Amino acid sequence: MATNPVDTRVIVVGAINVDFVIATVRLPGPGETVVGPRVDRHGGGKGANAAVAAARAGASVELIGAAGADDTGDGALTDLRDDGVDVGAVVRTDAPTGVALIVVDQAGENQIAVGAGANAELTAEQVRDSLTDLRPGDCVLISTEIPGAAVLAAVETAAAAGARCVVNPAPPIPEIADAVQYGPILTPNAGECLELAGMLGADSDTVEEAATALSEATGSAVVVTLGGDGLLVGIPGHGVERIPARAATVRDTTGAGDTFNGVFAARLAAGDTTNAAATVANVAAAMSVSYVGARTGMPTWDQISATSR
Ligand code: ADP
């Protein structure tokens, strides 16, 4: 496996949330209150989670996003700084920090409500202003729980600077139809892949067909994450290749996709090919599912290299 160069920059543009998790005997019905013994607070948001994964994998990481000027936002940014993520460009807003309220019952079934809060306030202008010093070797990783205009601005700016660009289309927002002309690498899961191909007018019967259609639309690679079935990597003109998942003891798959995206971006910034970066990220994501909590099991570069040998 390649060594990890020090000067690899990943710039993540995406959501910052705080997750409040309450474990209860059963999920509440409409109008019902169910009490659990404690509240757990975790850092969340696909952008922030992927930024942590990339930083642990050894990249220099800057996060562009928005958090409220409140205690929740202070806590979220402190957690990110502790993981080595540069949050200097995070905008602080009057709107409160994004929050996910998660109730988990004894069977592991959950119910989640997300308040976008500050994430909904991030503007295209703020994104452009924060991306003025991009270099061609940088990798810009964008997730779509922020306004579509901000996503599009990030993709355009990355393309203009000649930087690598990865878009995790979760959820598959309409602006992706415009963004594909700039050639980002898309990293949907299976459902998102089929939905995006449909959005682009290429209704597909299989995920393989949808991945091929997407890679033709972007002229770039498409990497489809398939949970316990691993990955599909579609390269324009080279068809679709399946990479099986690494065997894992599954305790909690929350954050597996974020781990995949963060490590994938870190390895692209380190100069890996798409296939090599996806292979390493597949290993890292499998390592993450053995721990409870989105960020708990995100591995360091040393752990990834030791496991990949
Ligand atoms: P998302 O949560 O975004 O839908 P996936 O569930 O597809 O993402 O998981 C992302 C990646 O995490 C997978 O492609 C794989 O590399 C890894 N992964 C997820 N679940 C497992 C599992 N049960 N065993 C091994 N690896 C897994």
PDB file of N, CA and C and ligand atoms in Angstrom, residues 189 225-228 230-231 245-248 250 253 256-258 260 281-282 285-286 289, ligand 1:
ATOM      1  N   ASN A 189     -25.143   5.612  -2.774  1.00  0.00           N
ATOM      2  CA  ASN A 189     -25.422   4.211  -2.436  1.00  0.00           C
ATOM      3  C   ASN A 189     -26.357   3.673  -3.530  1.00  0.00           C
ATOM      4  N   THR A 225     -21.656   2.653  -3.172  1.00  0.00           N
ATOM      5  CA  THR A 225     -21.456   1.875  -1.943  1.00  0.00           C
ATOM      6  C   THR A 225     -22.663   0.961  -1.738  1.00  0.00           C
ATOM      7  N   LEU A 226     -22.376  -0.301  -1.423  1.00  0.00           N
ATOM      8  CA  LEU A 226     -23.427  -1.330  -1.355  1.00  0.00           C
ATOM      9  C   LEU A 226     -23.489  -1.981   0.020  1.00  0.00           C
ATOM     10  N   GLY A 227     -23.196  -1.218   1.084  1.00  0.00           N
ATOM     11  CA  GLY A 227     -23.258  -1.779   2.432  1.00  0.00           C
ATOM     12  C   GLY A 227     -22.390  -3.016   2.543  1.00  0.00           C
ATOM     13  N   GLY A 228     -22.953  -4.084   3.094  1.00  0.00           N
ATOM     14  CA  GLY A 228     -22.216  -5.338   3.292  1.00  0.00           C
ATOM     15  C   GLY A 228     -21.805  -6.020   1.993  1.00  0.00           C
ATOM     16  N   GLY A 230     -20.165  -4.301  -0.353  1.00  0.00           N
ATOM     17  CA  GLY A 230     -18.961  -3.618  -0.834  1.00  0.00           C
ATOM     18  C   GLY A 230     -19.246  -2.470  -1.774  1.00  0.00           C
ATOM     19  N   LEU A 231     -18.618  -2.505  -2.950  1.00  0.00           N
ATOM     20  CA  LEU A 231     -18.654  -1.356  -3.867  1.00  0.00           C
ATOM     21  C   LEU A 231     -18.818  -1.793  -5.308  1.00  0.00           C
ATOM     22  N   ALA A 245     -17.011  -6.398  -0.016  1.00  0.00           N
ATOM     23  CA  ALA A 245     -16.777  -5.793   1.306  1.00  0.00           C
ATOM     24  C   ALA A 245     -15.764  -6.632   2.066  1.00  0.00           C
ATOM     25  N   ARG A 246     -15.016  -5.986   2.928  1.00  0.00           N
ATOM     26  CA  ARG A 246     -14.133  -6.714   3.823  1.00  0.00           C
ATOM     27  C   ARG A 246     -14.986  -7.273   4.965  1.00  0.00           C
ATOM     28  N   ALA A 247     -14.696  -8.502   5.383  1.00  0.00           N
ATOM     29  CA  ALA A 247     -15.494  -9.110   6.456  1.00  0.00           C
ATOM     30  C   ALA A 247     -15.408  -8.260   7.719  1.00  0.00           C
ATOM     31  N   ALA A 248     -16.541  -8.072   8.372  1.00  0.00           N
ATOM     32  CA  ALA A 248     -16.559  -7.232   9.577  1.00  0.00           C
ATOM     33  C   ALA A 248     -17.590  -7.760  10.562  1.00  0.00           C
ATOM     34  N   VAL A 250     -20.430  -6.631  12.578  1.00  0.00           N
ATOM     35  CA  VAL A 250     -21.234  -5.412  12.472  1.00  0.00           C
ATOM     36  C   VAL A 250     -21.912  -5.084  13.797  1.00  0.00           C
ATOM     37  N   THR A 253     -23.759   0.455  11.679  1.00  0.00           N
ATOM     38  CA  THR A 253     -23.291   0.915  10.356  1.00  0.00           C
ATOM     39  C   THR A 253     -23.476   2.425  10.173  1.00  0.00           C
ATOM     40  N   ALA A 256     -20.868   4.620   8.168  1.00  0.00           N
ATOM     41  CA  ALA A 256     -20.013   3.819   7.267  1.00  0.00           C
ATOM     42  C   ALA A 256     -19.787   4.569   5.953  1.00  0.00           C
ATOM     43  N   GLY A 257     -20.862   5.143   5.418  1.00  0.00           N
ATOM     44  CA  GLY A 257     -20.750   5.900   4.169  1.00  0.00           C
ATOM     45  C   GLY A 257     -19.852   7.125   4.345  1.00  0.00           C
ATOM     46  N   ASP A 258     -19.969   7.795   5.490  1.00  0.00           N
ATOM     47  CA  ASP A 258     -19.130   8.979   5.751  1.00  0.00           C
ATOM     48  C   ASP A 258     -17.660   8.573   5.859  1.00  0.00           C
ATOM     49  N   PHE A 260     -16.331   5.970   4.410  1.00  0.00           N
ATOM     50  CA  PHE A 260     -15.907   5.662   3.047  1.00  0.00           C
ATOM     51  C   PHE A 260     -15.525   6.950   2.311  1.00  0.00           C
ATOM     52  N   ALA A 281     -10.601   2.821   1.051  1.00  0.00           N
ATOM     53  CA  ALA A 281     -11.765   3.352   1.772  1.00  0.00           C
ATOM     54  C   ALA A 281     -12.747   2.242   2.131  1.00  0.00           C
ATOM     55  N   ASN A 282     -12.820   1.206   1.288  1.00  0.00           N
ATOM     56  CA  ASN A 282     -13.679   0.044   1.555  1.00  0.00           C
ATOM     57  C   ASN A 282     -13.203  -0.683   2.819  1.00  0.00           C
ATOM     58  N   ALA A 285     -14.026   1.668   5.860  1.00  0.00           N
ATOM     59  CA  ALA A 285     -15.460   1.696   6.185  1.00  0.00           C
ATOM     60  C   ALA A 285     -15.867   0.406   6.886  1.00  0.00           C
ATOM     61  N   ALA A 286     -15.302  -0.732   6.450  1.00  0.00           N
ATOM     62  CA  ALA A 286     -15.612  -2.007   7.124  1.00  0.00           C
ATOM     63  C   ALA A 286     -15.106  -1.982   8.568  1.00  0.00           C
ATOM     64  N   VAL A 289     -17.643  -0.194  11.070  1.00  0.00           N
ATOM     65  CA  VAL A 289     -18.948  -0.741  11.455  1.00  0.00           C
ATOM     66  C   VAL A 289     -18.895  -1.637  12.701  1.00  0.00           C
TER      67      VAL A 289
HETATM   68  P1  ADP B   1     -24.575   4.478   3.351  1.00  0.00           P
HETATM   69  O1  ADP B   1     -24.735   4.344   4.836  1.00  0.00           O
HETATM   70  O2  ADP B   1     -24.083   5.821   2.941  1.00  0.00           O
HETATM   71  O3  ADP B   1     -25.756   3.987   2.585  1.00  0.00           O
HETATM   72  P2  ADP B   1     -23.268   1.932   2.867  1.00  0.00           P
HETATM   73  O4  ADP B   1     -24.232   1.258   3.779  1.00  0.00           O
HETATM   74  O5  ADP B   1     -23.306   1.556   1.426  1.00  0.00           O
HETATM   75  O6  ADP B   1     -23.339   3.530   2.992  1.00  0.00           O
HETATM   76  O7  ADP B   1     -21.794   1.636   3.438  1.00  0.00           O
HETATM   77  C1  ADP B   1     -20.667   2.324   2.962  1.00  0.00           C
HETATM   78  C2  ADP B   1     -19.503   1.385   2.909  1.00  0.00           C
HETATM   79  O8  ADP B   1     -19.223   0.899   4.231  1.00  0.00           O
HETATM   80  C3  ADP B   1     -19.707   0.123   2.079  1.00  0.00           C
HETATM   81  O9  ADP B   1     -19.488   0.352   0.708  1.00  0.00           O
HETATM   82  C4  ADP B   1     -18.631  -0.799   2.689  1.00  0.00           C
HETATM   83  O10 ADP B   1     -17.352  -0.421   2.241  1.00  0.00           O
HETATM   84  C5  ADP B   1     -18.747  -0.427   4.180  1.00  0.00           C
HETATM   85  N1  ADP B   1     -19.718  -1.312   4.869  1.00  0.00           N
HETATM   86  C6  ADP B   1     -21.010  -1.015   5.189  1.00  0.00           C
HETATM   87  N2  ADP B   1     -21.613  -2.073   5.781  1.00  0.00           N
HETATM   88  C7  ADP B   1     -20.685  -3.056   5.856  1.00  0.00           C
HETATM   89  C8  ADP B   1     -20.667  -4.408   6.356  1.00  0.00           C
HETATM   90  N3  ADP B   1     -21.762  -4.959   6.899  1.00  0.00           N
HETATM   91  N4  ADP B   1     -19.515  -5.113   6.249  1.00  0.00           N
HETATM   92  C9  ADP B   1     -18.409  -4.565   5.708  1.00  0.00           C
HETATM   93  N5  ADP B   1     -18.351  -3.315   5.204  1.00  0.00           N
HETATM   94  C10 ADP B   1     -19.466  -2.566   5.279  1.00  0.00           C
END
